[in-house]
PDB file of C-alpha atoms in Angstrom:
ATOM      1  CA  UNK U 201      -2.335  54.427  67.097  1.00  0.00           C
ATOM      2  CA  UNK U 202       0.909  54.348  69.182  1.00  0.00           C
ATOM      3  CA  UNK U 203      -1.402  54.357  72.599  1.00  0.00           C
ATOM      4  CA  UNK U 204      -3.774  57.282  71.642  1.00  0.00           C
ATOM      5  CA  UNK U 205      -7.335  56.231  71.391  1.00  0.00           C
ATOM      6  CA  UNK U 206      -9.943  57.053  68.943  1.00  0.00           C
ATOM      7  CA  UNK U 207     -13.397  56.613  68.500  1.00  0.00           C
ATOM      8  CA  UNK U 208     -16.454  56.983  66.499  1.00  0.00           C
ATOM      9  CA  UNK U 209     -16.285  60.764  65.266  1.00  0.00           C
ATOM     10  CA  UNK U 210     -12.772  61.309  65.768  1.00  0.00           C
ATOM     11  CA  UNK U 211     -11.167  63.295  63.178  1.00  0.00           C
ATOM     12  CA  UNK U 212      -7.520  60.782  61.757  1.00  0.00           C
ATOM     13  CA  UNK U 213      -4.882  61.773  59.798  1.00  0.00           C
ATOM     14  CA  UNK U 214      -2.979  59.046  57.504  1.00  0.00           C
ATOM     15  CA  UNK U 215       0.597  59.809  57.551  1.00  0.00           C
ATOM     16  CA  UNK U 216       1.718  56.971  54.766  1.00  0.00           C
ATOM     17  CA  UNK U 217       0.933  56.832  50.913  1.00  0.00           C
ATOM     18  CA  UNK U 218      -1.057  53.047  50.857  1.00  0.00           C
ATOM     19  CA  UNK U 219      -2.628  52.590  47.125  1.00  0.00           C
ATOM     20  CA  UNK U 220      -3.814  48.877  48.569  1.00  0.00           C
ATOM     21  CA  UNK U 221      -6.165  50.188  51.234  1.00  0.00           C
ATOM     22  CA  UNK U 222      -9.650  49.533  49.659  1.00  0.00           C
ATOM     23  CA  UNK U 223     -11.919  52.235  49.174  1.00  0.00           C
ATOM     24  CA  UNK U 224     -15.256  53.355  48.200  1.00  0.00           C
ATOM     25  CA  UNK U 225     -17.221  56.541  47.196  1.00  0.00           C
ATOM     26  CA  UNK U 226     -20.956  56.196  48.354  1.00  0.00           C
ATOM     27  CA  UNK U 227     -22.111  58.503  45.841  1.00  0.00           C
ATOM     28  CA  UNK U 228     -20.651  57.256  43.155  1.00  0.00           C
ATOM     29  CA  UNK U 229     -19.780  53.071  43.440  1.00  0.00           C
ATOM     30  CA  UNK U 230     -18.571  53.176  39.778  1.00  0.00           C
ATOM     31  CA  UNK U 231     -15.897  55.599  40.490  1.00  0.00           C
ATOM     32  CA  UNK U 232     -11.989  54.746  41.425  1.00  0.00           C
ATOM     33  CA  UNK U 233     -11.105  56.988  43.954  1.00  0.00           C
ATOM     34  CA  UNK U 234      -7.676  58.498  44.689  1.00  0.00           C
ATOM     35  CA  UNK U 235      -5.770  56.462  46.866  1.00  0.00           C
ATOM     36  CA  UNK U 236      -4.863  56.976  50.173  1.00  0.00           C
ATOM     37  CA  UNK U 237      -2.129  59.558  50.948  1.00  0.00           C
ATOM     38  CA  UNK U 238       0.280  60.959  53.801  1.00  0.00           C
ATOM     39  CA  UNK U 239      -1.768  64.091  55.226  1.00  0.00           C
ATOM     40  CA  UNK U 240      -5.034  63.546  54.462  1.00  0.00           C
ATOM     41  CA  UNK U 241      -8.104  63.677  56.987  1.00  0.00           C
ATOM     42  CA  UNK U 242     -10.822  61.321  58.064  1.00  0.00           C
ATOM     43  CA  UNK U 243     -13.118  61.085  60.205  1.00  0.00           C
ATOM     44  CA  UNK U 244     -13.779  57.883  62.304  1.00  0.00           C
ATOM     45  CA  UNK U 245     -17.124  56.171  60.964  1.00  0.00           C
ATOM     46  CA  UNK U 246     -17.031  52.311  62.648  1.00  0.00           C
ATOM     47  CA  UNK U 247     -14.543  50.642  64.640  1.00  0.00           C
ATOM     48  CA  UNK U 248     -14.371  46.660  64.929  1.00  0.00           C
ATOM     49  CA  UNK U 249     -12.341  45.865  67.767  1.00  0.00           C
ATOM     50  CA  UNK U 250     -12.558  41.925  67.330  1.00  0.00           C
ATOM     51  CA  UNK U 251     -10.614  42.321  63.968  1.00  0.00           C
ATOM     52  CA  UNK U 252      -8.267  45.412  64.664  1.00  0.00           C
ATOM     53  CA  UNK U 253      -9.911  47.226  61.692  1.00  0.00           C
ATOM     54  CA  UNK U 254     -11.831  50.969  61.505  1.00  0.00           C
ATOM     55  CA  UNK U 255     -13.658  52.353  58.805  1.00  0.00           C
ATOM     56  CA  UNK U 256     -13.538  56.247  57.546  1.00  0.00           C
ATOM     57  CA  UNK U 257     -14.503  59.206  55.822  1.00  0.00           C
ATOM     58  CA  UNK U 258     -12.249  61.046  53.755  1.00  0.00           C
ATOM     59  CA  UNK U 259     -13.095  64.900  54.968  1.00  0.00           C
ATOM     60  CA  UNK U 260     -12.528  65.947  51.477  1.00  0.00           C
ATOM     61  CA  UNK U 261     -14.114  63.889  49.048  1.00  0.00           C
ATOM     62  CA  UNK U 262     -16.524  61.458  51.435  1.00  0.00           C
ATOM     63  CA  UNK U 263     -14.793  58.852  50.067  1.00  0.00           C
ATOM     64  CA  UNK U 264     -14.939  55.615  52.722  1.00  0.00           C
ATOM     65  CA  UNK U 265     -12.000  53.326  53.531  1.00  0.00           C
ATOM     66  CA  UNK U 266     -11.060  50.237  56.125  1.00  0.00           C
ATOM     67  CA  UNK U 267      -7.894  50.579  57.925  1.00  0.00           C
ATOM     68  CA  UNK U 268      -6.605  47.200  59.133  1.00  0.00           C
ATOM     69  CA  UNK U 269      -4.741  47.210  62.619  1.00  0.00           C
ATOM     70  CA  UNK U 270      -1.191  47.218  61.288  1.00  0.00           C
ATOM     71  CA  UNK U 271      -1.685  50.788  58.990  1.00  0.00           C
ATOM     72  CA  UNK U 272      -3.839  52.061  61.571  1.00  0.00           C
ATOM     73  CA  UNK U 273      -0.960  51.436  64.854  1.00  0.00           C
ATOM     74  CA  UNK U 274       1.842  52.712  62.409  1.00  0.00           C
ATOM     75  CA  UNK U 275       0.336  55.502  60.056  1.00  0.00           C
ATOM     76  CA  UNK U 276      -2.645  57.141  61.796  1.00  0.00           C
ATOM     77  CA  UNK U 277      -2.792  60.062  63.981  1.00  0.00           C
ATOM     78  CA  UNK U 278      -4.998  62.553  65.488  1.00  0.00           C
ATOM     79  CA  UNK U 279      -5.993  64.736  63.513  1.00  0.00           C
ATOM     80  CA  UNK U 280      -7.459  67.537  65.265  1.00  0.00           C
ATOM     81  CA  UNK U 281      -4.331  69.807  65.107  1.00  0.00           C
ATOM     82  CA  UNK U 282      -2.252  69.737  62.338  1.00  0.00           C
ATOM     83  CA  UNK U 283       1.181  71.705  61.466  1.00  0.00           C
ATOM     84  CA  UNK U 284       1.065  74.552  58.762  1.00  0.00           C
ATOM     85  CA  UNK U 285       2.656  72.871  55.688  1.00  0.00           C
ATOM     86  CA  UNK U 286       0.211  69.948  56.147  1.00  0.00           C
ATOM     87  CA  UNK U 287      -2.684  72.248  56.370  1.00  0.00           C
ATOM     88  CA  UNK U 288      -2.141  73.753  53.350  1.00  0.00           C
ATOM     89  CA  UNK U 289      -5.598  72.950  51.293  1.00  0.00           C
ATOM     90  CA  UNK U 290      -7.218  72.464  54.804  1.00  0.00           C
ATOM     91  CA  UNK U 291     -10.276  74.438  55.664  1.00  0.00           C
ATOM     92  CA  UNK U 292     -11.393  74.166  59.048  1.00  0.00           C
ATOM     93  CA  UNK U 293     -13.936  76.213  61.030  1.00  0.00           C
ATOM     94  CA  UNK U 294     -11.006  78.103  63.034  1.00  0.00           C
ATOM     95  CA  UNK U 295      -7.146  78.189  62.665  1.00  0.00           C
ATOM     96  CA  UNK U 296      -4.899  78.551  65.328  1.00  0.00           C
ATOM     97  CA  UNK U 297      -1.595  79.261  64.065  1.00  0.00           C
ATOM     98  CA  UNK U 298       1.984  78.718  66.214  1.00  0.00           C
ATOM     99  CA  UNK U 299       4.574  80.726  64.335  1.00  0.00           C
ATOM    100  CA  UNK U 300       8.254  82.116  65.366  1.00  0.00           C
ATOM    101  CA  UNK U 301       9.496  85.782  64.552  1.00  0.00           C
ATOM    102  CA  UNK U 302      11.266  84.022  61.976  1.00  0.00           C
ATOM    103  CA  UNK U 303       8.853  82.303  60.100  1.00  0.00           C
ATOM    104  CA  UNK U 304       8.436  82.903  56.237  1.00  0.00           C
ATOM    105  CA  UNK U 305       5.511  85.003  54.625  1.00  0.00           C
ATOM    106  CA  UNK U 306       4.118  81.521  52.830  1.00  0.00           C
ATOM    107  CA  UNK U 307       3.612  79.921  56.345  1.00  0.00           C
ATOM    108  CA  UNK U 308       2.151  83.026  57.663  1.00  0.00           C
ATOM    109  CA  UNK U 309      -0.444  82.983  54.159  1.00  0.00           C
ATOM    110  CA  UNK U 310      -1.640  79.097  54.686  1.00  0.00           C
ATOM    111  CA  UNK U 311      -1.996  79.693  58.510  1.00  0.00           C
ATOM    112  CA  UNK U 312      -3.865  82.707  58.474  1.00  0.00           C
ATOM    113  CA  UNK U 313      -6.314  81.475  55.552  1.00  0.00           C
ATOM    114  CA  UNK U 314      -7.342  77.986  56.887  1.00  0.00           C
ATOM    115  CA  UNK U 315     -10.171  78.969  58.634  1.00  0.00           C
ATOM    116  CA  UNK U 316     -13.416  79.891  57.556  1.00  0.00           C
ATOM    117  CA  UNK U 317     -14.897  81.756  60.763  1.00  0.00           C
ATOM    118  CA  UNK U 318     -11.687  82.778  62.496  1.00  0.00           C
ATOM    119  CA  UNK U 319      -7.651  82.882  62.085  1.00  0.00           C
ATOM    120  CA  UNK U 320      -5.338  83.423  65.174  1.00  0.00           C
ATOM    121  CA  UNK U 321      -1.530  83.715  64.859  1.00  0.00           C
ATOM    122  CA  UNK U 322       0.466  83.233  68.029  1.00  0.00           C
ATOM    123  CA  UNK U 323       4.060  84.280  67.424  1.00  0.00           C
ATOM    124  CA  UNK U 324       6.292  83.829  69.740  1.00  0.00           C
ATOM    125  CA  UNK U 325       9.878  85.266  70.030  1.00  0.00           C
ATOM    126  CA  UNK U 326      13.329  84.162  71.247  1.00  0.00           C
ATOM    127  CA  UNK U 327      14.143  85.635  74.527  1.00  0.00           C
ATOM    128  CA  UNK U 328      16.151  87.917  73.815  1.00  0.00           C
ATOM    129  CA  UNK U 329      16.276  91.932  74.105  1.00  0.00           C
ATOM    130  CA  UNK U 330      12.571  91.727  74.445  1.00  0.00           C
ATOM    131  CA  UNK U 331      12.967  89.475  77.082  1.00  0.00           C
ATOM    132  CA  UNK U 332      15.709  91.292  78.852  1.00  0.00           C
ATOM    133  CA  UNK U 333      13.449  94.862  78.559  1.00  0.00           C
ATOM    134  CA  UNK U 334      10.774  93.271  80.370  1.00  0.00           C
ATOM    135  CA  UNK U 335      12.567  91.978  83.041  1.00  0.00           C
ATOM    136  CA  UNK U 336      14.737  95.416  83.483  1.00  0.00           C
ATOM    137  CA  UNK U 337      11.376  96.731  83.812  1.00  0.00           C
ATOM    138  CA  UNK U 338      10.218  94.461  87.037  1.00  0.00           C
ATOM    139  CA  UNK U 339       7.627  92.587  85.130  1.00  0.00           C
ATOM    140  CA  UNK U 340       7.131  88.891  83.733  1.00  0.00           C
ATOM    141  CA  UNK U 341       7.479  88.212  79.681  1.00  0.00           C
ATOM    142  CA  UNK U 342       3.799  88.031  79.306  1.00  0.00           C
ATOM    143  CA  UNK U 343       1.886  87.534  75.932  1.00  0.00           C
ATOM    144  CA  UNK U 344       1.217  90.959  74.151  1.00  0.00           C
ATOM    145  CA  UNK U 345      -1.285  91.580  72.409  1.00  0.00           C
ATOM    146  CA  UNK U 346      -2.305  94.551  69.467  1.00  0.00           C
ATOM    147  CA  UNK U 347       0.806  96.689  70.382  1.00  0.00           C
ATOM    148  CA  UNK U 348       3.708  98.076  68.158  1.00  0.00           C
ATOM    149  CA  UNK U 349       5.871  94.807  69.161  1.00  0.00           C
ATOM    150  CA  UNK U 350       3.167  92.551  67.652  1.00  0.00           C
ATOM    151  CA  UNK U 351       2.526  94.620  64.189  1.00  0.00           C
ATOM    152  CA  UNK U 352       7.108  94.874  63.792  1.00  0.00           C
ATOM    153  CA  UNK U 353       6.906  90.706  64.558  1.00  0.00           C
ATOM    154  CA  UNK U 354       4.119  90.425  61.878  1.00  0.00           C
ATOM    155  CA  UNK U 355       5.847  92.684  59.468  1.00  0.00           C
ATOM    156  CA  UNK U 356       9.172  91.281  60.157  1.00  0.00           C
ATOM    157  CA  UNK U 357       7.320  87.910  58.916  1.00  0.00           C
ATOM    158  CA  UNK U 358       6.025  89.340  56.059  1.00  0.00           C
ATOM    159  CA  UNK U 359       8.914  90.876  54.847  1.00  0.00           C
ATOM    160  CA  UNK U 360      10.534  87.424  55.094  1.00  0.00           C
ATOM    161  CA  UNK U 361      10.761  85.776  51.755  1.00  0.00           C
ATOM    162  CA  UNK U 362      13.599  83.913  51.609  1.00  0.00           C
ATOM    163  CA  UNK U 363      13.390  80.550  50.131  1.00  0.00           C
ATOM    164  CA  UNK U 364      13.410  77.459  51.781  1.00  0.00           C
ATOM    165  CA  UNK U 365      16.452  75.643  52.313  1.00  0.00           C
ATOM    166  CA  UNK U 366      16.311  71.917  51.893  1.00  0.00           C
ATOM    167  CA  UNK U 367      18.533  69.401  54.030  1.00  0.00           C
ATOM    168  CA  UNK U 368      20.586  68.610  50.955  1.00  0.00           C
ATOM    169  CA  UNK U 369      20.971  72.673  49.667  1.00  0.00           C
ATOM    170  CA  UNK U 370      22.178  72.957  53.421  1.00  0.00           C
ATOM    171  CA  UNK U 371      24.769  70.575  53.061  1.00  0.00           C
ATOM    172  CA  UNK U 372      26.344  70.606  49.677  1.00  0.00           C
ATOM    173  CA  UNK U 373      26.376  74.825  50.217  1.00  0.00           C
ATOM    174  CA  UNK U 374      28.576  76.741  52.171  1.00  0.00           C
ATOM    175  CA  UNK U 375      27.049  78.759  55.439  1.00  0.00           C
ATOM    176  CA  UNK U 376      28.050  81.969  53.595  1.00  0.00           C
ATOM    177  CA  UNK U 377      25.514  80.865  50.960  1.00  0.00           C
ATOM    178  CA  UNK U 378      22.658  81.326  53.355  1.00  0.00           C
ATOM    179  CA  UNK U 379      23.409  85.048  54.238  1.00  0.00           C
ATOM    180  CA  UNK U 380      20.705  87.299  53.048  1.00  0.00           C
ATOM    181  CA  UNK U 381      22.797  89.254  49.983  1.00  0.00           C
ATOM    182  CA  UNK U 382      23.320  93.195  51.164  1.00  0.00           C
ATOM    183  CA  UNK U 383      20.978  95.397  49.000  1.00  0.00           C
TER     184      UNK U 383
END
């Protein structure tokens, strides 16, 4: 796992479709499971150090499966923490969202419905004229918290709906294509 190190009850992510990785579903031994897939979370059942080899529990179906050392130092992860667009079908018990002013409204929906107890956003902002105000003012940019800043930064995101711009749109397209059109 590229130096981390995991143990029984550690929650793994695989980051690499691997149809070949054998697996079983204990309540069902007839059944063919789905294969293994890039995003998906385990949880760490039995490790066997004297073959390189763990065993796991697929968090969403309880389906079991035995990593061998090779996927498991080039394809698993923690997987405690997890960015937005591969949380999206997650549930967790609370969500703890990074986002930038600019984000989109989809990233702000999936972050803010992940968890079942509690969602937090933390949006951060460019330094910028916010940054500059506070420090004309004498005082550090500190985190703010339920003021009219916060609600414009949240609105700002939700009014954001542009689509998404792939690497190749970016580069067969001119810059002008980009530009928000003038309403």
């Amino acid at each position: 796992m590229r130096g981390h190190r995991i143990a029984v009850g550690d929650l793994i992510l695989t980051r690499h479709n691997d149809a070949s990785i054998p697996l079983r579903d204990p309540d069902d031994p007839t059944a063919e499971p789905s294969p293994v897939r890039n995003g998906q979370r385990w949880e760490v059942v039995r490790i066997n150090r004297d073959n390189n080899r763990l065993a796991a529990r697929r968090l969403d179906d309880n389906v079991l499966g035995v990593f061998t050392g090779g996927y498991v130092q080039e394809h698993i992860t923690h997987g405690y923490a997890v960015t937005v667009h591969s949380a999206q079908g997650v549930t967790a018990d609370t969500s703890h969202a990074v986002l930038c002013q600019n984000s989109e409204r989809r990233l702000l929906y999936v972050a803010m419905t992940r968890g079942r107890h509690a969602n937090t956003a933390h949006i951060y902002q460019r330094a910028g004229e916010a940054h500059e105000y506070s420090r004309q003012l004498g005082t550090p940019p500190l985190a703010v918290r339920g003021t009219d800043h916060v609600v414009g930064l949240v609105r700002g995101i939700v009014a954001n709906d542009l689509p998404v711009i792939t690497a190749h749109d970016y580069s067969t397209q001119s810059p002008a294509a980009f530009l928000p059109s003038a309403r």
